[in-house]
Coordinates of C-alpha atoms and ligand atoms in Angstrom, one line a residue:
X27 CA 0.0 0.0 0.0
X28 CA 1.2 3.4 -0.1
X29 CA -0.6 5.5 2.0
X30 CA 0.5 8.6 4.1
X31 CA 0.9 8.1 7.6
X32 CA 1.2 11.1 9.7
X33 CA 1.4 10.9 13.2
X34 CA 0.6 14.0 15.9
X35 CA 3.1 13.9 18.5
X36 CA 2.4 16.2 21.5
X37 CA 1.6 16.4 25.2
X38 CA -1.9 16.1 26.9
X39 CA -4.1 19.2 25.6
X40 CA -1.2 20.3 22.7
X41 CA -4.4 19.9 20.5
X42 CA -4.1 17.0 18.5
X43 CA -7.9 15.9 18.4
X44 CA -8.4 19.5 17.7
X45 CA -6.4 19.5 15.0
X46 CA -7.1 15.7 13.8
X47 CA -10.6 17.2 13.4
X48 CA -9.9 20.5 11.6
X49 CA -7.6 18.9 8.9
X50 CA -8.4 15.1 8.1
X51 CA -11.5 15.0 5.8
X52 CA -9.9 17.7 3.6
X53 CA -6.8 15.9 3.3
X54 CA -8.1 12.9 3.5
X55 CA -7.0 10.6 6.0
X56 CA -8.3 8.6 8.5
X57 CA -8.2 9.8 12.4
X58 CA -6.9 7.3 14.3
X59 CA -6.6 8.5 18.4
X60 CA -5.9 5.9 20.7
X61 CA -7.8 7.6 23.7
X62 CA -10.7 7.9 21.5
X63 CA -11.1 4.5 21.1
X64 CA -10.2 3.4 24.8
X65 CA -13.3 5.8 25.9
X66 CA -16.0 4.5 23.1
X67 CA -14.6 1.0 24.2
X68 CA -15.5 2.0 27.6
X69 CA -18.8 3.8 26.8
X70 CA -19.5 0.0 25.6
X71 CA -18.7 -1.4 28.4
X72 CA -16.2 -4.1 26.5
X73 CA -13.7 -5.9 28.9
X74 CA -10.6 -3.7 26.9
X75 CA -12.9 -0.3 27.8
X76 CA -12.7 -1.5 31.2
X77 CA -9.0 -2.5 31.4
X78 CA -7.6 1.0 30.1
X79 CA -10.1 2.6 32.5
X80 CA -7.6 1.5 35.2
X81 CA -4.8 3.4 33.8
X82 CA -6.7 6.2 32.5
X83 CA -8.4 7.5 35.3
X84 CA -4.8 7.7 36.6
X85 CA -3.2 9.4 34.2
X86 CA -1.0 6.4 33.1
X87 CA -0.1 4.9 29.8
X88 CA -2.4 1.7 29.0
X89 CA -0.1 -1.2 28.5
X90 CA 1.9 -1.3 25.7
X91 CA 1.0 -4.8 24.9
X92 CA -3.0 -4.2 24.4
X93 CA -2.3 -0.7 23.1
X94 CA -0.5 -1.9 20.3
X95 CA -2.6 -4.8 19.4
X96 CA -5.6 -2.4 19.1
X97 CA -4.2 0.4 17.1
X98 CA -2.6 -2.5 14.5
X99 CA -5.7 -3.9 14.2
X100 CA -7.4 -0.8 13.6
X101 CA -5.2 0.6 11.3
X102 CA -5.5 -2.6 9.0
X103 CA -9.5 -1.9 8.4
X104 CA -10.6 -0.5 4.5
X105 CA -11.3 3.2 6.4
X106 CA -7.6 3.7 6.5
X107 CA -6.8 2.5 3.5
X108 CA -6.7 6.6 2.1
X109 CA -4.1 7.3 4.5
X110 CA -3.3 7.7 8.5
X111 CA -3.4 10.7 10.8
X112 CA -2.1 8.9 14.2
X113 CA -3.5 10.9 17.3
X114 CA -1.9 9.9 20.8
X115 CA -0.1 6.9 19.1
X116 CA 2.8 6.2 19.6
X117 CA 3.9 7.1 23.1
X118 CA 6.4 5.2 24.0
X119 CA 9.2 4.1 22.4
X120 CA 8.4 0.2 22.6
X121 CA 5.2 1.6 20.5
X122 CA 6.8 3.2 17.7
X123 CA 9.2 0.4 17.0
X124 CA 6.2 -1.7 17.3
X125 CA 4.6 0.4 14.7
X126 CA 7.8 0.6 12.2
X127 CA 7.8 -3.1 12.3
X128 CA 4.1 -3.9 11.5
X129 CA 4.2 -1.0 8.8
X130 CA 7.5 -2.5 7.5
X131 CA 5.9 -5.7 6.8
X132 CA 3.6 -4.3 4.3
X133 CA 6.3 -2.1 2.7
X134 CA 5.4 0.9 4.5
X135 CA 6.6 3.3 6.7
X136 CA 5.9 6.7 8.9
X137 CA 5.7 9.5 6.5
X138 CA 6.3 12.0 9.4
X139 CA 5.9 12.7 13.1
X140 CA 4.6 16.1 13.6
X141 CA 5.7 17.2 16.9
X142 CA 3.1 20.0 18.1
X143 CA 4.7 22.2 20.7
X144 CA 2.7 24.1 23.5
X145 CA 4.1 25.3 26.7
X146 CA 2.7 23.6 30.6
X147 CA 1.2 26.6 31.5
X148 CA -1.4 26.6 28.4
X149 CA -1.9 22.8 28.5
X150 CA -3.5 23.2 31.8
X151 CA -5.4 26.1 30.5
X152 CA -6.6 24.2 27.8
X153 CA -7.9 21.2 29.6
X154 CA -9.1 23.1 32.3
X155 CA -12.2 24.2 29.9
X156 CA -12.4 21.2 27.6
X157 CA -15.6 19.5 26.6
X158 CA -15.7 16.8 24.5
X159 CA -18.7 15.6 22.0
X160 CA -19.9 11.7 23.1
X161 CA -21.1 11.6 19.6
X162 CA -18.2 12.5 17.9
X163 CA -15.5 13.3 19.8
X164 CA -14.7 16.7 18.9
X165 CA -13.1 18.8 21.5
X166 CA -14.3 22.5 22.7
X167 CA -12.6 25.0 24.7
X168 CA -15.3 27.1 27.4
X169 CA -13.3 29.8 26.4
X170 CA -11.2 29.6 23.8
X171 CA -13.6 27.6 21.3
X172 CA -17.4 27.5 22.2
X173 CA -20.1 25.7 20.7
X174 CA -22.4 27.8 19.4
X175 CA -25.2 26.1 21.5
X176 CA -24.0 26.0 25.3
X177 CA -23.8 21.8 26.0
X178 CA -24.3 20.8 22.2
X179 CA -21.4 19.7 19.6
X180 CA -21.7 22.2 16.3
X181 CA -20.6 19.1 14.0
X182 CA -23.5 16.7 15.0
X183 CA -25.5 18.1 18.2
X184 CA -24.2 15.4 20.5
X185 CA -24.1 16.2 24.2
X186 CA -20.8 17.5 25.6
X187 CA -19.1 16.1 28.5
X188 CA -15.7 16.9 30.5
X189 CA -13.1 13.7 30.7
X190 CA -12.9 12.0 33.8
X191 CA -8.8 12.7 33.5
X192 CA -8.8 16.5 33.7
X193 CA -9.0 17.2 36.9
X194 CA -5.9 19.1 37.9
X195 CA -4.4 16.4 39.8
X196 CA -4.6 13.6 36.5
X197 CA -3.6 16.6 34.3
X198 CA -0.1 16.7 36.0
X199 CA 0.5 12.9 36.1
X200 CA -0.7 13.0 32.6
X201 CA 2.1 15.8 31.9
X202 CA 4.8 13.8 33.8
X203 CA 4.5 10.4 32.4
X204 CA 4.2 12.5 28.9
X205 CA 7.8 14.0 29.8
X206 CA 9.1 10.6 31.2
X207 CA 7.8 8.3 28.4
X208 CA 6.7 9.9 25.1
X209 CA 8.9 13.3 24.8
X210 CA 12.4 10.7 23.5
X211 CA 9.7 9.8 20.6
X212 CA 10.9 13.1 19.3
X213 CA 14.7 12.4 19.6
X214 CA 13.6 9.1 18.0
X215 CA 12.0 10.7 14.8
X216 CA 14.5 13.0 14.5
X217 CA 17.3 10.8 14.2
X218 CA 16.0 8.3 11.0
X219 CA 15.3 12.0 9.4
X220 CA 11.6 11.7 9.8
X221 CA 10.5 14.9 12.0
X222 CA 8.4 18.1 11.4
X223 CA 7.7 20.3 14.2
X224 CA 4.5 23.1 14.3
X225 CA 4.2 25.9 16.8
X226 CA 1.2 24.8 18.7
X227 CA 0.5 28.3 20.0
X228 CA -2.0 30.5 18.5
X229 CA -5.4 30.8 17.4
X230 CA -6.5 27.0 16.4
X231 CA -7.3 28.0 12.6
X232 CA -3.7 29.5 12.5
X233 CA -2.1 26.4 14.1
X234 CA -4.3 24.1 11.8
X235 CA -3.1 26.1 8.8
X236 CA 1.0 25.4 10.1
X237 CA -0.1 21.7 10.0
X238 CA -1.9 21.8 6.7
X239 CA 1.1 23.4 4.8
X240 CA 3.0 20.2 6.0
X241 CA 0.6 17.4 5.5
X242 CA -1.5 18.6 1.9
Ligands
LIG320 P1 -5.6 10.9 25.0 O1 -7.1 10.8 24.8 O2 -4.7 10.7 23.9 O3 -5.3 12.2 25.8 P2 -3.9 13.1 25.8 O4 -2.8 12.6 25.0 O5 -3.7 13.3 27.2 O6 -4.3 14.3 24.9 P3 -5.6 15.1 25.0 O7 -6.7 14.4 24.2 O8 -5.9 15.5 26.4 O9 -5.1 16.4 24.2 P4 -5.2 16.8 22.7 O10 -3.8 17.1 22.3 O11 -6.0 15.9 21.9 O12 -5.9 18.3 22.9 P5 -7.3 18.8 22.4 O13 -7.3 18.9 20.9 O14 -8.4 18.0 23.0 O15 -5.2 9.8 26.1 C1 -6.0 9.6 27.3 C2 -5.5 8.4 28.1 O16 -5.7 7.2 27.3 C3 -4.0 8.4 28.4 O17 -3.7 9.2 29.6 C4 -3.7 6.9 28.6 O18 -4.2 6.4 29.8 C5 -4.6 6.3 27.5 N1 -3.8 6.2 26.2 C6 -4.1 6.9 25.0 N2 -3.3 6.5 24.1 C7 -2.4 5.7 24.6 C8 -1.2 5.0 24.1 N3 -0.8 5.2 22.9 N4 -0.5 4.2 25.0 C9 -0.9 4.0 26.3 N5 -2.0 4.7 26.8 C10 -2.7 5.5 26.0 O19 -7.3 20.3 23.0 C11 -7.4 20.5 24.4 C12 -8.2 21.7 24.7 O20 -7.6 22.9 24.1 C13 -9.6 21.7 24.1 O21 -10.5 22.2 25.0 C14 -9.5 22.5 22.8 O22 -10.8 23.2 22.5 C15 -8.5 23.6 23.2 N6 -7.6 24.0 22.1 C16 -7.1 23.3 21.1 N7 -6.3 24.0 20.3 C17 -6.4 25.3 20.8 C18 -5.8 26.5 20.4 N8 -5.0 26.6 19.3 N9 -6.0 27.6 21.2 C19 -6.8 27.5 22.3 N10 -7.4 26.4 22.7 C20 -7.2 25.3 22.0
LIG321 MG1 -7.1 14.2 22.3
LIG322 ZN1 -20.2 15.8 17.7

């Protein structure tokens, strides 16, 4: 196959999903977020929903082991057959050789990892306000980006919702274990040639616009 995979590298409310949503349908790929599909297995009450709930709830990574086996398997469906835009995976090192190895099998590899920088202090302003659609996942800012309708998603009017994991106290464990375990996926990138870093800062449609000059 050769299909594009991108992959959004950043910490805990960089705005990846944010950004995932903004750019995918018009370049085309499919959005792939690991948390995303930990929560919906949850919301189903499936024995993996209830497993990451462990980790998730306190701010750790999910075992590598079941994290890899579920991105692989989602990422070999017909949807992603257009292309990849990898949101939250990988995060650890044992991930992304995982992922080079599975991809290398089918002659492929990672087109790029986008490393999306935003300083601690507005990550927890970020998440602090954050809603989340339960229909379709998209993320809103009380703030920064409000729905239209207070409580309702603008994309398909599903009910908005705050995470379980942003409460201050999960934010910073999120923020440490991101520094401890996903921040060498940078060093990693960078040294087979294969990183592109974008100024998270700013107004989302100018950050979004960063991205899209790199991925179209
Ligand atoms: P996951 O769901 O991936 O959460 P995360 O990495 O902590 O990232 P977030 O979703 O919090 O941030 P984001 O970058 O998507 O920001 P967003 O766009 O929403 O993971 C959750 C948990 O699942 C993990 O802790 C772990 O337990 C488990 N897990 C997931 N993947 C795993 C893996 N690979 N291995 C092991 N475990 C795994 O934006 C944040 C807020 O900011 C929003 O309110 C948004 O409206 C606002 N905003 C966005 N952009 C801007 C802007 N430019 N200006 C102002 N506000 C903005
Ligand atoms: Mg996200
Ligand atoms: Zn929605």
């Amino acid at each position: 196959m050769d299909r594009k995979i991108y992959i959004l590298l950043g910490a805990p409310g960089a705005g990846k999903g944010t950004l995932a949503a903004a750019i995918s349908q018009e370049v085309g790929l499919a959005h792939i977020a690991s948390g995303d599909l930990f929560r919906e297995a949850l919301s189903k009450g499936t024995r993996l929903g209830l497993e990451a709930k462990k980790y998730m709830d306190k701010g750790e990574l999910v075992p590598d082991e079941i994290t890899i086996k579920m991105i692989l398997e989602r990422i070999a469906r017909p949807d992603c057959d257009t292309g990849l835009l990898l949101d939250g995976f990988p995060r650890t090192l044992e991930q992304a050789k995982a992922l080079d190895e599975a991809l290398s099998k089918n002659g492929e590899s990672v087109t790029k990892s986008l490393y999306i920088n935003v300083s601690d202090e507005e990550v927890v302003r970020r998440l602090g306000g954050r809603w989340i659609c339960r229909g379709c996942q998209t993320p809103y800012h009380e703030i920064n980006m409000p729905p239209k309708v207070k409580g309702v998603c603008d994309a398909c009017g599903g009910e908005l919702y705050q995470r379980d994991d942003d409460t201050v106290a999960t934010v910073r464990s999120r923020l440490d274990v991101y520094t401890k375990q996903t921040k060498p996926l940078i060093d990693y990138y960078d040294k087979i040639g294969k990183l592109g870093k974008i100024n998270g800062e700013g107004q989302a449609e100018e950050v979004a616009e960063r991205l899209l000059a790199v991925v179209k």
